[in-house]
Amino acid sequence: MDQALDKILILDFGSQVSQLIARRVREAHVYCELHPFDMSIDDIRAFNPKGIILSGGPNSVYESDYQADPKLFELGVPVLGICYGMQWMAQELGGKVEGGDKREFGYAEIRARNHSQLFNGLQDRTNAEGHGLLDVWMSHGDKVTALPAGFQMIAETPSCPYAAMADETRHFYGVQFHPEVTHTKRGTDMLHRFVLGIVGAQPSWTMPNYIDEAVKKIREQVGNDEVILGLSGGVDSSVAAALIHRAIGSQLTCVFVDHGLLRLNEGDMVMDMFARGLGVKVIRVDARDQFMGHLAGVTDPEAKRKIIGREFVEVFQAEAQKLPAAKWLAQGTIYPDVIESAGAKTKKAHAIKSHHNVGGLPETLNLQLLEPLRDLFKDEVRELGVALGLSHEMVYRHPFPGPGLGVRILGEVKAEYAELLQRADAIFIEELRNTVDEHSGKTWYDLTSQAFAVFLPVKSVGVMGDGRTYEWVVALRAVVTSDFMTAHWAELPYSLLGRVSNRIINEVRGLNRVVYDVSGKPPATIEWE
């Protein structure tokens, strides 16, 4: 990473929303990285942070081994502690933390006090006395009961007298709530106030600026070697291909694996864009029979994911043997994949599902790993794709799972199910793109964050013409979300849903019923598997 960049270090104490802190900092165009709480002080110094943020976590500071190195307070840089991070800061610097007699989970209203740099000028409303109030999201049982020397209270709630604290001289701040979540309405403003105002970091982390550095890094890493890249047609692998091609041109060979679980006509679209449009060397491998054969009879979602990931590696291995000059395997791994996989290895975060593009490569592949996007969040990958000249429509497509339709066909995967689902899904997406919301002027495709069809392995009775039918069912899923960690089902117009249902039932023979999923996340996930 460019050493001239101003950088923020986030130490992760195990919060489920630590990634959101990093995203909010990056949204201010300041580079940051998320590292485990026990990062050594030598590594912290080597990272050379301009400021440090301590995340929340599920433990109690007075009985947990989740302790960072207190020498970080001697580095002379501003520090912001969030929830557990505030409590750890308070305890290490001489304050006191105790179990609260009242736990706070969810919405809370804090009153800002003492005109701190962190909150000054920020408020959601005022009370009858004219005091500024802020809506925040709390999630804690313990609380600070005595402040360390040099700190003052800068926010309070009726049940939490120290909802925030500050040592303005040393630029140390602590907040008991979570500014990184959208429920804290001015939370992003607070984080940006800390990063840009208090820390004074320069907002120089932008994708156009990043291209030159990334190209230089790829050239230095690869030299004159050849690179093979698994091109899935998704945003991540497509942007990785465009970036690597910008760096090394004809040294890159892309392998596009058509496993029969892509969106309708996606294979032809990928070839048009990369082989004919960008002049990238692309080998198209028809592996549909291979994948379907291994998936036959398998119904467990995680087993399907692992089979698909394994077969990708098998295909790469076979193609790599035909390219003896290839020394590198490029992948579209992005930063959330890296964080989740690292957390699973250290057992300091829960693994929700496996990622087929993070590690796990067999030694027999004899290829080194090239992951040019591993420092980027998804929104940054999209910005990079546009800066590299990829079409806006392609780069801003809704997310598509790595295993493709393999996890949108519930139960056993069969070629006939995939064909039905491809056609139903294409109709749904086409109608979303063609239907404009009269209030916003945007299409419903742009208004939803992710939309797709799911094949259900159940049949229902129907009537077509004068005949009885007994055919398959598809479910439509559309959600609205800002971070994909929580999501609301999209309130699509009835007329749009009716049109989609009518077209699917009439145009896709084999389907006779369409249902709409109105579950939020949580408790449901966005994908069905």
Short mmCIF file of C-alpha atoms in Angstrom, two decimals:
data_model
loop_
_atom_site.label_atom_id
_atom_site.label_comp_id
_atom_site.label_asym_id
_atom_site.label_seq_id
_atom_site.Cartn_x
_atom_site.Cartn_y
_atom_site.Cartn_z
CA MET A 1 0.00 0.00 0.00
CA ASP A 2 1.20 3.53 -0.84
CA GLN A 3 3.05 4.66 2.27
CA ALA A 4 2.19 8.30 1.53
CA LEU A 5 -1.50 7.58 2.09
CA ASP A 6 -3.06 8.63 5.38
CA LYS A 7 -4.33 5.42 6.97
CA ILE A 8 -6.74 4.50 9.75
CA LEU A 9 -6.25 1.28 11.72
CA ILE A 10 -9.35 -0.49 13.03
CA LEU A 11 -8.76 -3.09 15.74
CA ASP A 12 -11.54 -5.68 15.77
CA PHE A 13 -12.73 -6.97 19.15
CA GLY A 14 -15.24 -9.35 17.56
CA SER A 15 -18.25 -7.19 16.73
CA GLN A 16 -20.55 -8.51 14.00
CA VAL A 17 -20.57 -5.03 12.42
CA SER A 18 -16.86 -4.18 12.46
CA GLN A 19 -16.77 -4.28 8.66
CA LEU A 20 -19.20 -1.38 8.63
CA ILE A 21 -16.68 0.83 10.44
CA ALA A 22 -14.18 0.19 7.65
CA ARG A 23 -16.79 0.90 4.98
CA ARG A 24 -17.75 4.22 6.58
CA VAL A 25 -14.11 5.28 6.75
CA ARG A 26 -13.51 4.31 3.12
CA GLU A 27 -16.64 6.28 2.14
CA ALA A 28 -14.72 9.36 3.37
CA HIS A 29 -12.03 8.39 0.80
CA VAL A 30 -9.55 7.53 3.55
CA TYR A 31 -7.75 4.18 3.45
CA CYS A 32 -8.20 1.85 6.42
CA GLU A 33 -7.64 -1.76 7.35
CA LEU A 34 -9.36 -4.05 9.86
CA HIS A 35 -7.01 -6.16 12.00
CA PRO A 36 -7.49 -8.43 15.05
CA PHE A 37 -7.42 -6.69 18.43
CA ASP A 38 -4.18 -8.49 19.39
CA MET A 39 -2.13 -6.97 16.56
CA SER A 40 1.36 -6.42 17.99
CA ILE A 41 2.51 -2.91 18.78
CA ASP A 42 5.43 -3.39 16.35
CA ASP A 43 2.99 -4.23 13.55
CA ILE A 44 0.84 -1.25 14.52
CA ARG A 45 3.86 1.05 14.30
CA ALA A 46 4.81 -0.47 10.94
CA PHE A 47 1.28 0.19 9.65
CA ASN A 48 1.85 3.83 10.68
CA PRO A 49 -1.79 4.80 11.29
CA LYS A 50 -2.87 8.41 11.31
CA GLY A 51 -5.63 7.39 13.74
CA ILE A 52 -6.97 4.25 15.44
CA ILE A 53 -10.55 3.01 15.93
CA LEU A 54 -11.35 0.30 18.49
CA SER A 55 -14.42 -1.75 17.53
CA GLY A 56 -17.22 -3.16 19.63
CA GLY A 57 -17.34 -6.75 20.81
CA PRO A 58 -19.46 -9.27 22.71
CA ASN A 59 -17.30 -9.64 25.82
CA SER A 60 -16.87 -7.91 29.18
CA VAL A 61 -13.56 -6.06 29.50
CA TYR A 62 -13.12 -7.03 33.16
CA GLU A 63 -13.26 -10.79 32.50
CA SER A 64 -12.08 -11.20 28.90
CA ASP A 65 -8.72 -11.91 27.27
CA TYR A 66 -9.78 -9.67 24.37
CA GLN A 67 -7.17 -7.05 25.28
CA ALA A 68 -5.17 -4.92 22.87
CA ASP A 69 -1.67 -3.61 23.59
CA PRO A 70 -2.11 -0.44 25.70
CA LYS A 71 1.09 0.98 24.18
CA LEU A 72 -1.10 2.13 21.28
CA PHE A 73 -2.13 5.04 23.53
CA GLU A 74 1.50 6.20 23.49
CA LEU A 75 1.69 6.57 19.70
CA GLY A 76 0.46 10.16 19.74
CA VAL A 77 -2.42 9.54 17.33
CA PRO A 78 -6.17 10.10 17.92
CA VAL A 79 -8.12 7.06 19.14
CA LEU A 80 -11.87 6.39 18.96
CA GLY A 81 -13.35 3.55 21.02
CA ILE A 82 -16.76 2.15 20.08
CA CYS A 83 -18.85 0.21 22.66
CA TYR A 84 -16.42 -2.48 23.94
CA GLY A 85 -13.62 -0.33 22.51
CA MET A 86 -14.71 2.58 24.73
CA GLN A 87 -14.91 0.32 27.77
CA TRP A 88 -11.45 -1.15 27.12
CA MET A 89 -10.05 2.36 26.68
CA ALA A 90 -11.66 3.53 29.92
CA GLN A 91 -10.34 0.55 31.90
CA GLU A 92 -6.79 0.73 30.48
CA LEU A 93 -6.50 4.46 31.14
CA GLY A 94 -7.63 4.25 34.78
CA GLY A 95 -11.42 4.42 34.63
CA LYS A 96 -13.92 1.82 35.80
CA VAL A 97 -16.29 -0.51 33.93
CA GLU A 98 -19.07 -2.50 35.59
CA GLY A 99 -22.03 -4.64 34.62
CA GLY A 100 -25.07 -2.43 34.15
CA ASP A 101 -28.31 -2.93 36.06
CA LYS A 102 -30.14 -2.09 32.83
CA ARG A 103 -29.04 -3.39 29.44
CA GLU A 104 -29.53 -1.26 26.34
CA PHE A 105 -30.15 -2.98 23.01
CA GLY A 106 -31.61 -0.96 20.15
CA TYR A 107 -32.72 2.63 19.74
CA ALA A 108 -31.62 5.19 22.31
CA GLU A 109 -31.63 8.97 22.52
CA ILE A 110 -28.48 10.65 23.80
CA ARG A 111 -27.98 14.23 24.88
CA ALA A 112 -24.69 15.73 23.73
CA ARG A 113 -22.80 17.73 26.38
CA ASN A 114 -19.76 20.01 26.66
CA HIS A 115 -19.47 20.84 22.94
CA SER A 116 -16.91 18.19 22.07
CA GLN A 117 -15.12 18.18 18.71
CA LEU A 118 -16.78 14.84 17.96
CA PHE A 119 -20.41 16.01 18.31
CA ASN A 120 -20.27 19.78 18.01
CA GLY A 121 -22.96 20.96 15.56
CA LEU A 122 -24.45 17.46 15.14
CA GLN A 123 -28.00 16.85 16.33
CA ASP A 124 -31.21 15.22 15.17
CA ARG A 125 -33.42 17.61 17.18
CA THR A 126 -33.53 19.62 20.39
CA ASN A 127 -35.55 19.10 23.56
CA ALA A 128 -37.74 21.70 25.29
CA GLU A 129 -34.66 23.21 26.99
CA GLY A 130 -32.86 23.56 23.66
CA HIS A 131 -30.36 20.75 24.30
CA GLY A 132 -29.17 18.83 21.24
CA LEU A 133 -30.38 15.21 20.99
CA LEU A 134 -29.09 12.39 18.79
CA ASP A 135 -30.74 9.11 17.77
CA VAL A 136 -28.27 6.24 18.21
CA TRP A 137 -28.13 2.43 18.30
CA MET A 138 -27.00 0.86 21.56
CA SER A 139 -25.94 -2.74 22.17
CA HIS A 140 -24.37 -3.18 25.60
CA GLY A 141 -24.82 -4.61 29.07
CA ASP A 142 -21.72 -3.18 30.75
CA LYS A 143 -21.03 0.51 31.12
CA VAL A 144 -18.33 2.95 32.19
CA THR A 145 -19.00 4.04 35.77
CA ALA A 146 -15.90 6.21 36.35
CA LEU A 147 -13.97 8.19 33.74
CA PRO A 148 -10.17 8.05 33.42
CA ALA A 149 -8.17 11.11 34.38
CA GLY A 150 -8.30 13.82 31.70
CA PHE A 151 -11.68 12.68 30.27
CA GLN A 152 -15.03 14.39 30.46
CA MET A 153 -18.53 13.18 29.68
CA ILE A 154 -19.71 14.38 26.24
CA ALA A 155 -23.03 12.51 26.00
CA GLU A 156 -25.49 10.80 28.35
CA THR A 157 -28.72 8.82 28.47
CA PRO A 158 -30.95 8.36 31.54
CA SER A 159 -29.54 4.85 32.09
CA CYS A 160 -26.00 5.49 30.84
CA PRO A 161 -24.40 8.59 32.40
CA TYR A 162 -21.27 8.17 30.25
CA ALA A 163 -22.73 7.47 26.80
CA ALA A 164 -19.64 9.13 25.33
CA MET A 165 -16.39 10.53 26.72
CA ALA A 166 -13.48 12.60 25.45
CA ASP A 167 -9.96 13.65 26.32
CA GLU A 168 -9.70 16.57 23.91
CA THR A 169 -6.02 17.16 24.75
CA ARG A 170 -4.90 13.70 23.60
CA HIS A 171 -7.74 13.35 21.07
CA PHE A 172 -9.07 10.18 22.70
CA TYR A 173 -12.82 9.57 22.32
CA GLY A 174 -15.20 6.84 23.34
CA VAL A 175 -18.84 6.24 22.40
CA GLN A 176 -21.03 3.59 24.02
CA PHE A 177 -23.26 3.34 20.93
CA HIS A 178 -22.53 2.17 17.37
CA PRO A 179 -22.02 5.06 14.90
CA GLU A 180 -21.25 2.62 12.06
CA VAL A 181 -24.82 1.27 11.74
CA THR A 182 -27.49 3.12 9.78
CA HIS A 183 -29.78 3.22 12.83
CA THR A 184 -27.46 5.89 14.29
CA LYS A 185 -28.70 8.65 12.02
CA ARG A 186 -25.66 10.95 12.27
CA GLY A 187 -23.22 8.09 12.78
CA THR A 188 -21.46 8.49 9.43
CA ASP A 189 -21.07 12.22 10.16
CA MET A 190 -19.45 11.34 13.50
CA LEU A 191 -17.00 8.88 11.96
CA HIS A 192 -16.13 11.31 9.19
CA ARG A 193 -15.73 14.07 11.81
CA PHE A 194 -13.21 11.85 13.63
CA VAL A 195 -11.33 10.71 10.51
CA LEU A 196 -11.28 13.95 8.50
CA GLY A 197 -11.56 16.57 11.26
CA ILE A 198 -9.91 15.26 14.43
CA VAL A 199 -7.39 12.92 12.80
CA GLY A 200 -6.92 15.27 9.84
CA ALA A 201 -6.57 12.43 7.32
CA GLN A 202 -6.50 13.50 3.68
CA PRO A 203 -9.30 12.05 1.49
CA SER A 204 -6.96 10.80 -1.22
CA TRP A 205 -8.18 7.16 -1.43
CA THR A 206 -10.04 7.18 -4.77
CA MET A 207 -10.24 4.57 -7.50
CA PRO A 208 -8.82 6.68 -10.36
CA ASN A 209 -5.82 7.40 -8.11
CA TYR A 210 -5.61 3.72 -7.16
CA ILE A 211 -5.32 2.39 -10.74
CA ASP A 212 -1.74 3.54 -11.32
CA GLU A 213 -0.57 2.12 -7.99
CA ALA A 214 -2.40 -1.19 -8.59
CA VAL A 215 -1.00 -1.54 -12.12
CA LYS A 216 2.52 -0.89 -10.83
CA LYS A 217 2.08 -3.44 -8.03
CA ILE A 218 0.80 -6.13 -10.43
CA ARG A 219 3.71 -5.56 -12.82
CA GLU A 220 6.24 -5.80 -9.98
CA GLN A 221 4.59 -8.92 -8.58
CA VAL A 222 4.20 -10.78 -11.88
CA GLY A 223 7.17 -9.61 -13.90
CA ASN A 224 7.25 -11.43 -17.24
CA ASP A 225 5.23 -14.42 -16.00
CA GLU A 226 1.87 -15.36 -17.44
CA VAL A 227 -1.34 -15.20 -15.41
CA ILE A 228 -4.46 -17.35 -15.61
CA LEU A 229 -7.71 -15.90 -14.25
CA GLY A 230 -11.00 -17.61 -13.55
CA LEU A 231 -13.57 -15.36 -15.17
CA SER A 232 -17.05 -15.97 -13.78
CA GLY A 233 -18.85 -13.05 -15.40
CA GLY A 234 -19.50 -11.49 -11.99
CA VAL A 235 -18.39 -7.99 -11.06
CA ASP A 236 -15.34 -9.00 -9.00
CA SER A 237 -13.67 -11.31 -11.50
CA SER A 238 -14.56 -8.97 -14.38
CA VAL A 239 -12.95 -5.95 -12.71
CA ALA A 240 -9.93 -8.05 -11.74
CA ALA A 241 -9.57 -9.13 -15.39
CA ALA A 242 -9.79 -5.56 -16.66
CA LEU A 243 -7.25 -4.33 -14.10
CA ILE A 244 -4.74 -7.12 -14.74
CA HIS A 245 -5.16 -6.72 -18.51
CA ARG A 246 -4.41 -3.00 -18.09
CA ALA A 247 -1.21 -3.98 -16.26
CA ILE A 248 0.19 -6.88 -18.31
CA GLY A 249 -1.90 -7.16 -21.48
CA SER A 250 -1.36 -10.41 -23.37
CA GLN A 251 0.37 -12.06 -20.38
CA LEU A 252 -3.16 -12.63 -19.02
CA THR A 253 -5.30 -15.58 -20.12
CA CYS A 254 -8.84 -15.78 -18.74
CA VAL A 255 -10.60 -19.10 -18.33
CA PHE A 256 -14.35 -18.72 -18.46
CA VAL A 257 -16.05 -21.76 -16.99
CA ASP A 258 -19.58 -22.29 -18.24
CA HIS A 259 -20.99 -24.62 -15.60
CA GLY A 260 -24.59 -24.28 -16.70
CA LEU A 261 -25.50 -22.26 -13.59
CA LEU A 262 -25.10 -18.75 -14.99
CA ARG A 263 -27.81 -16.25 -15.85
CA LEU A 264 -29.54 -16.54 -19.23
CA ASN A 265 -27.14 -15.93 -22.16
CA GLU A 266 -24.43 -14.81 -19.74
CA GLY A 267 -21.75 -16.87 -21.40
CA ASP A 268 -22.18 -15.09 -24.73
CA MET A 269 -22.28 -11.70 -22.98
CA VAL A 270 -18.98 -12.39 -21.22
CA MET A 271 -17.28 -13.37 -24.45
CA ASP A 272 -18.62 -10.27 -26.22
CA MET A 273 -17.39 -7.94 -23.47
CA PHE A 274 -13.93 -9.34 -22.86
CA ALA A 275 -12.77 -11.28 -25.91
CA ARG A 276 -14.29 -8.99 -28.54
CA GLY A 277 -14.72 -5.74 -26.59
CA LEU A 278 -11.52 -5.46 -24.52
CA GLY A 279 -9.27 -7.76 -26.52
CA VAL A 280 -8.60 -10.07 -23.56
CA LYS A 281 -7.54 -13.67 -24.22
CA VAL A 282 -10.47 -15.79 -23.02
CA ILE A 283 -10.76 -19.58 -23.14
CA ARG A 284 -14.35 -20.72 -22.82
CA VAL A 285 -14.71 -24.13 -21.17
CA ASP A 286 -18.02 -25.96 -21.45
CA ALA A 287 -18.07 -27.84 -18.13
CA ARG A 288 -21.82 -28.18 -17.70
CA ASP A 289 -21.83 -31.98 -17.77
CA GLN A 290 -18.93 -32.13 -15.31
CA PHE A 291 -20.60 -29.86 -12.76
CA MET A 292 -24.06 -31.37 -13.12
CA GLY A 293 -22.64 -34.87 -12.75
CA HIS A 294 -20.97 -34.05 -9.43
CA LEU A 295 -24.04 -32.18 -8.15
CA ALA A 296 -26.44 -35.05 -8.92
CA GLY A 297 -28.25 -36.19 -5.80
CA VAL A 298 -26.68 -33.49 -3.57
CA THR A 299 -29.18 -31.36 -1.62
CA ASP A 300 -27.17 -29.77 1.22
CA PRO A 301 -26.37 -26.10 0.42
CA GLU A 302 -22.87 -26.12 1.91
CA ALA A 303 -22.06 -29.37 0.14
CA LYS A 304 -23.18 -27.85 -3.16
CA ARG A 305 -20.98 -24.78 -2.56
CA LYS A 306 -17.95 -26.96 -1.83
CA ILE A 307 -18.52 -29.15 -4.89
CA ILE A 308 -18.79 -26.11 -7.16
CA GLY A 309 -15.66 -24.56 -5.63
CA ARG A 310 -13.77 -27.85 -5.97
CA GLU A 311 -14.76 -28.27 -9.60
CA PHE A 312 -13.65 -24.73 -10.39
CA VAL A 313 -10.21 -25.65 -9.10
CA GLU A 314 -10.28 -28.88 -11.13
CA VAL A 315 -11.07 -26.96 -14.31
CA PHE A 316 -8.37 -24.38 -13.61
CA GLN A 317 -5.89 -27.14 -12.99
CA ALA A 318 -6.72 -28.82 -16.29
CA GLU A 319 -6.45 -25.54 -18.20
CA ALA A 320 -3.30 -24.47 -16.38
CA GLN A 321 -1.57 -27.64 -17.55
CA LYS A 322 -2.22 -26.47 -21.11
CA LEU A 323 -0.54 -23.15 -20.27
CA PRO A 324 2.90 -24.14 -18.93
CA ALA A 325 4.08 -20.52 -18.92
CA ALA A 326 1.33 -19.53 -16.42
CA LYS A 327 2.82 -19.02 -12.97
CA TRP A 328 -0.06 -17.12 -11.31
CA LEU A 329 -3.73 -17.78 -10.65
CA ALA A 330 -5.67 -14.52 -10.36
CA GLN A 331 -8.88 -14.33 -8.35
CA GLY A 332 -11.50 -11.69 -7.64
CA THR A 333 -11.18 -11.97 -3.86
CA ILE A 334 -12.36 -8.75 -2.20
CA TYR A 335 -11.81 -7.37 1.30
CA PRO A 336 -14.97 -8.72 2.99
CA ASP A 337 -13.95 -12.24 1.85
CA VAL A 338 -10.51 -11.73 3.40
CA ILE A 339 -11.95 -10.42 6.68
CA GLU A 340 -14.49 -13.24 7.03
CA SER A 341 -11.96 -15.95 6.19
CA ALA A 342 -9.37 -14.50 8.59
CA GLY A 343 -11.99 -14.35 11.33
CA ALA A 344 -12.89 -17.97 10.77
CA LYS A 345 -9.22 -19.01 11.01
CA THR A 346 -8.65 -17.15 14.29
CA LYS A 347 -12.06 -18.22 15.68
CA LYS A 348 -12.70 -14.57 16.51
CA ALA A 349 -15.66 -14.30 14.16
CA HIS A 350 -18.37 -16.69 13.02
CA ALA A 351 -18.08 -18.23 9.54
CA ILE A 352 -21.51 -17.87 7.92
CA LYS A 353 -20.67 -19.64 4.65
CA SER A 354 -17.62 -20.75 2.72
CA HIS A 355 -16.02 -18.63 0.00
CA HIS A 356 -14.75 -20.64 -2.95
CA ASN A 357 -12.34 -17.87 -3.97
CA VAL A 358 -10.36 -17.54 -0.73
CA GLY A 359 -7.43 -19.89 -0.26
CA GLY A 360 -7.90 -23.63 -0.40
CA LEU A 361 -5.87 -24.07 -3.59
CA PRO A 362 -4.18 -27.46 -3.85
CA GLU A 363 -0.41 -27.47 -3.94
CA THR A 364 -0.55 -29.55 -7.11
CA LEU A 365 -1.85 -26.47 -8.93
CA ASN A 366 1.69 -25.08 -8.68
CA LEU A 367 0.44 -21.53 -9.18
CA GLN A 368 0.99 -18.48 -7.02
CA LEU A 369 -2.04 -16.43 -6.04
CA LEU A 370 -2.69 -12.96 -7.47
CA GLU A 371 -5.55 -11.07 -5.78
CA PRO A 372 -5.48 -7.46 -6.96
CA LEU A 373 -8.84 -6.54 -5.36
CA ARG A 374 -8.24 -7.98 -1.90
CA ASP A 375 -7.99 -4.49 -0.32
CA LEU A 376 -11.31 -3.27 -1.77
CA PHE A 377 -14.93 -3.30 -0.68
CA LYS A 378 -17.62 -4.05 -3.25
CA ASP A 379 -18.59 -0.41 -3.83
CA GLU A 380 -14.91 0.40 -4.45
CA VAL A 381 -14.65 -2.49 -6.91
CA ARG A 382 -17.58 -1.02 -8.83
CA GLU A 383 -15.97 2.45 -8.89
CA LEU A 384 -12.73 0.86 -10.10
CA GLY A 385 -14.56 -0.99 -12.88
CA VAL A 386 -16.08 2.23 -14.21
CA ALA A 387 -12.69 3.96 -13.99
CA LEU A 388 -11.22 1.07 -16.04
CA GLY A 389 -13.84 1.56 -18.76
CA LEU A 390 -16.28 -1.27 -18.03
CA SER A 391 -19.92 -0.43 -18.71
CA HIS A 392 -21.97 1.06 -15.88
CA GLU A 393 -24.74 -1.49 -16.51
CA MET A 394 -22.35 -4.41 -16.12
CA VAL A 395 -20.49 -3.05 -13.09
CA TYR A 396 -23.62 -2.08 -11.17
CA ARG A 397 -25.47 -5.33 -11.74
CA HIS A 398 -27.01 -6.87 -8.68
CA PRO A 399 -24.74 -9.28 -6.77
CA PHE A 400 -24.66 -12.85 -8.03
CA PRO A 401 -23.46 -15.71 -5.78
CA GLY A 402 -20.17 -17.44 -6.59
CA PRO A 403 -21.88 -20.85 -6.96
CA GLY A 404 -24.37 -19.22 -9.35
CA LEU A 405 -27.82 -20.74 -9.65
CA GLY A 406 -26.55 -23.76 -7.71
CA VAL A 407 -27.74 -22.06 -4.51
CA ARG A 408 -30.89 -20.62 -6.08
CA ILE A 409 -32.14 -24.07 -7.01
CA LEU A 410 -33.25 -25.48 -3.68
CA GLY A 411 -32.33 -29.09 -3.14
CA GLU A 412 -30.84 -31.12 -5.98
CA VAL A 413 -29.47 -29.22 -8.97
CA LYS A 414 -30.54 -30.47 -12.39
CA ALA A 415 -29.99 -28.98 -15.86
CA GLU A 416 -33.74 -28.82 -16.51
CA TYR A 417 -34.28 -26.84 -13.28
CA ALA A 418 -31.48 -24.45 -14.21
CA GLU A 419 -33.04 -23.79 -17.61
CA LEU A 420 -36.45 -23.01 -16.09
CA LEU A 421 -34.88 -20.74 -13.48
CA GLN A 422 -32.72 -18.88 -16.02
CA ARG A 423 -35.77 -17.98 -18.09
CA ALA A 424 -37.92 -17.00 -15.09
CA ASP A 425 -35.11 -14.89 -13.61
CA ALA A 426 -34.49 -13.13 -16.94
CA ILE A 427 -38.17 -12.13 -17.17
CA PHE A 428 -38.12 -10.76 -13.61
CA ILE A 429 -34.97 -8.70 -14.21
CA GLU A 430 -36.23 -7.45 -17.59
CA GLU A 431 -39.47 -6.18 -16.05
CA LEU A 432 -37.60 -4.52 -13.17
CA ARG A 433 -35.34 -2.73 -15.66
CA ASN A 434 -38.30 -1.64 -17.82
CA THR A 435 -40.57 -0.39 -15.02
CA VAL A 436 -40.02 3.18 -13.79
CA ASP A 437 -41.21 4.33 -10.37
CA GLU A 438 -43.25 7.47 -10.93
CA HIS A 439 -42.13 9.08 -7.65
CA SER A 440 -38.36 8.72 -8.00
CA GLY A 441 -38.04 8.46 -11.78
CA LYS A 442 -35.74 5.45 -11.31
CA THR A 443 -36.28 1.92 -12.56
CA TRP A 444 -37.24 -0.70 -10.01
CA TYR A 445 -33.99 -2.51 -10.85
CA ASP A 446 -32.05 0.52 -9.58
CA LEU A 447 -34.35 0.92 -6.58
CA THR A 448 -33.72 -2.65 -5.42
CA SER A 449 -30.35 -3.80 -4.14
CA GLN A 450 -30.71 -7.42 -5.21
CA ALA A 451 -33.47 -9.24 -7.07
CA PHE A 452 -33.69 -12.78 -8.39
CA ALA A 453 -35.86 -15.86 -8.79
CA VAL A 454 -35.53 -19.08 -6.77
CA PHE A 455 -36.52 -22.54 -8.01
CA LEU A 456 -38.54 -24.47 -5.43
CA PRO A 457 -38.49 -28.28 -5.61
CA VAL A 458 -42.24 -28.52 -5.08
CA LYS A 459 -45.09 -28.90 -7.53
CA SER A 460 -48.52 -27.30 -7.34
CA VAL A 461 -51.80 -27.84 -9.10
CA GLY A 462 -52.83 -25.31 -11.74
CA VAL A 463 -55.30 -24.85 -14.54
CA MET A 464 -54.29 -23.83 -18.06
CA GLY A 465 -57.01 -23.68 -20.69
CA ASP A 466 -59.31 -26.58 -19.93
CA GLY A 467 -56.56 -28.77 -18.51
CA ARG A 468 -55.16 -29.46 -15.08
CA THR A 469 -51.44 -28.88 -14.60
CA TYR A 470 -49.05 -30.10 -11.93
CA GLU A 471 -45.84 -28.12 -12.31
CA TRP A 472 -42.98 -26.37 -10.52
CA VAL A 473 -43.02 -23.20 -8.41
CA VAL A 474 -40.65 -20.22 -8.42
CA ALA A 475 -40.26 -17.59 -5.73
CA LEU A 476 -39.28 -13.99 -6.49
CA ARG A 477 -36.94 -12.24 -4.07
CA ALA A 478 -36.17 -8.49 -4.08
CA VAL A 479 -34.57 -6.57 -1.21
CA VAL A 480 -33.48 -3.06 -0.34
CA THR A 481 -30.35 -2.64 1.76
CA SER A 482 -27.44 -0.28 2.28
CA ASP A 483 -24.95 -2.82 3.60
CA PHE A 484 -26.32 -6.35 2.89
CA MET A 485 -26.02 -7.13 6.60
CA THR A 486 -29.63 -6.14 7.17
CA ALA A 487 -32.27 -5.89 4.44
CA HIS A 488 -35.95 -5.12 3.91
CA TRP A 489 -38.08 -6.85 1.30
CA ALA A 490 -38.80 -4.50 -1.60
CA GLU A 491 -42.36 -3.23 -1.76
CA LEU A 492 -42.71 -3.73 -5.51
CA PRO A 493 -45.95 -2.50 -7.12
CA TYR A 494 -48.66 -5.14 -7.41
CA SER A 495 -48.97 -4.33 -11.12
CA LEU A 496 -45.27 -5.15 -11.63
CA LEU A 497 -45.49 -8.40 -9.68
CA GLY A 498 -48.64 -9.37 -11.58
CA ARG A 499 -46.97 -8.71 -14.93
CA VAL A 500 -43.90 -10.76 -13.97
CA SER A 501 -46.04 -13.65 -12.75
CA ASN A 502 -48.20 -13.61 -15.86
CA ARG A 503 -45.20 -13.63 -18.18
CA ILE A 504 -43.38 -16.42 -16.32
CA ILE A 505 -46.39 -18.71 -16.25
CA ASN A 506 -47.21 -18.06 -19.91
CA GLU A 507 -43.68 -18.06 -21.33
CA VAL A 508 -41.87 -20.67 -19.23
CA ARG A 509 -43.49 -24.05 -19.76
CA GLY A 510 -43.02 -26.16 -16.64
CA LEU A 511 -43.83 -23.41 -14.14
CA ASN A 512 -47.40 -22.72 -13.04
CA ARG A 513 -47.08 -20.75 -9.81
CA VAL A 514 -45.10 -17.66 -8.75
CA VAL A 515 -44.78 -16.49 -5.13
CA TYR A 516 -43.12 -13.39 -3.62
CA ASP A 517 -40.80 -13.53 -0.61
CA VAL A 518 -41.66 -10.88 2.02
CA SER A 519 -39.02 -11.86 4.62
CA GLY A 520 -36.51 -9.38 6.00
CA LYS A 521 -32.89 -10.00 6.97
CA PRO A 522 -32.80 -10.92 9.80
CA PRO A 523 -34.41 -13.35 10.46
CA ALA A 524 -34.09 -14.63 6.87
CA THR A 525 -30.97 -14.31 4.72
CA ILE A 526 -31.09 -12.62 1.31
CA GLU A 527 -30.26 -15.80 -0.60
CA TRP A 528 -32.39 -18.87 0.18
CA GLU A 529 -29.34 -21.13 0.53
#
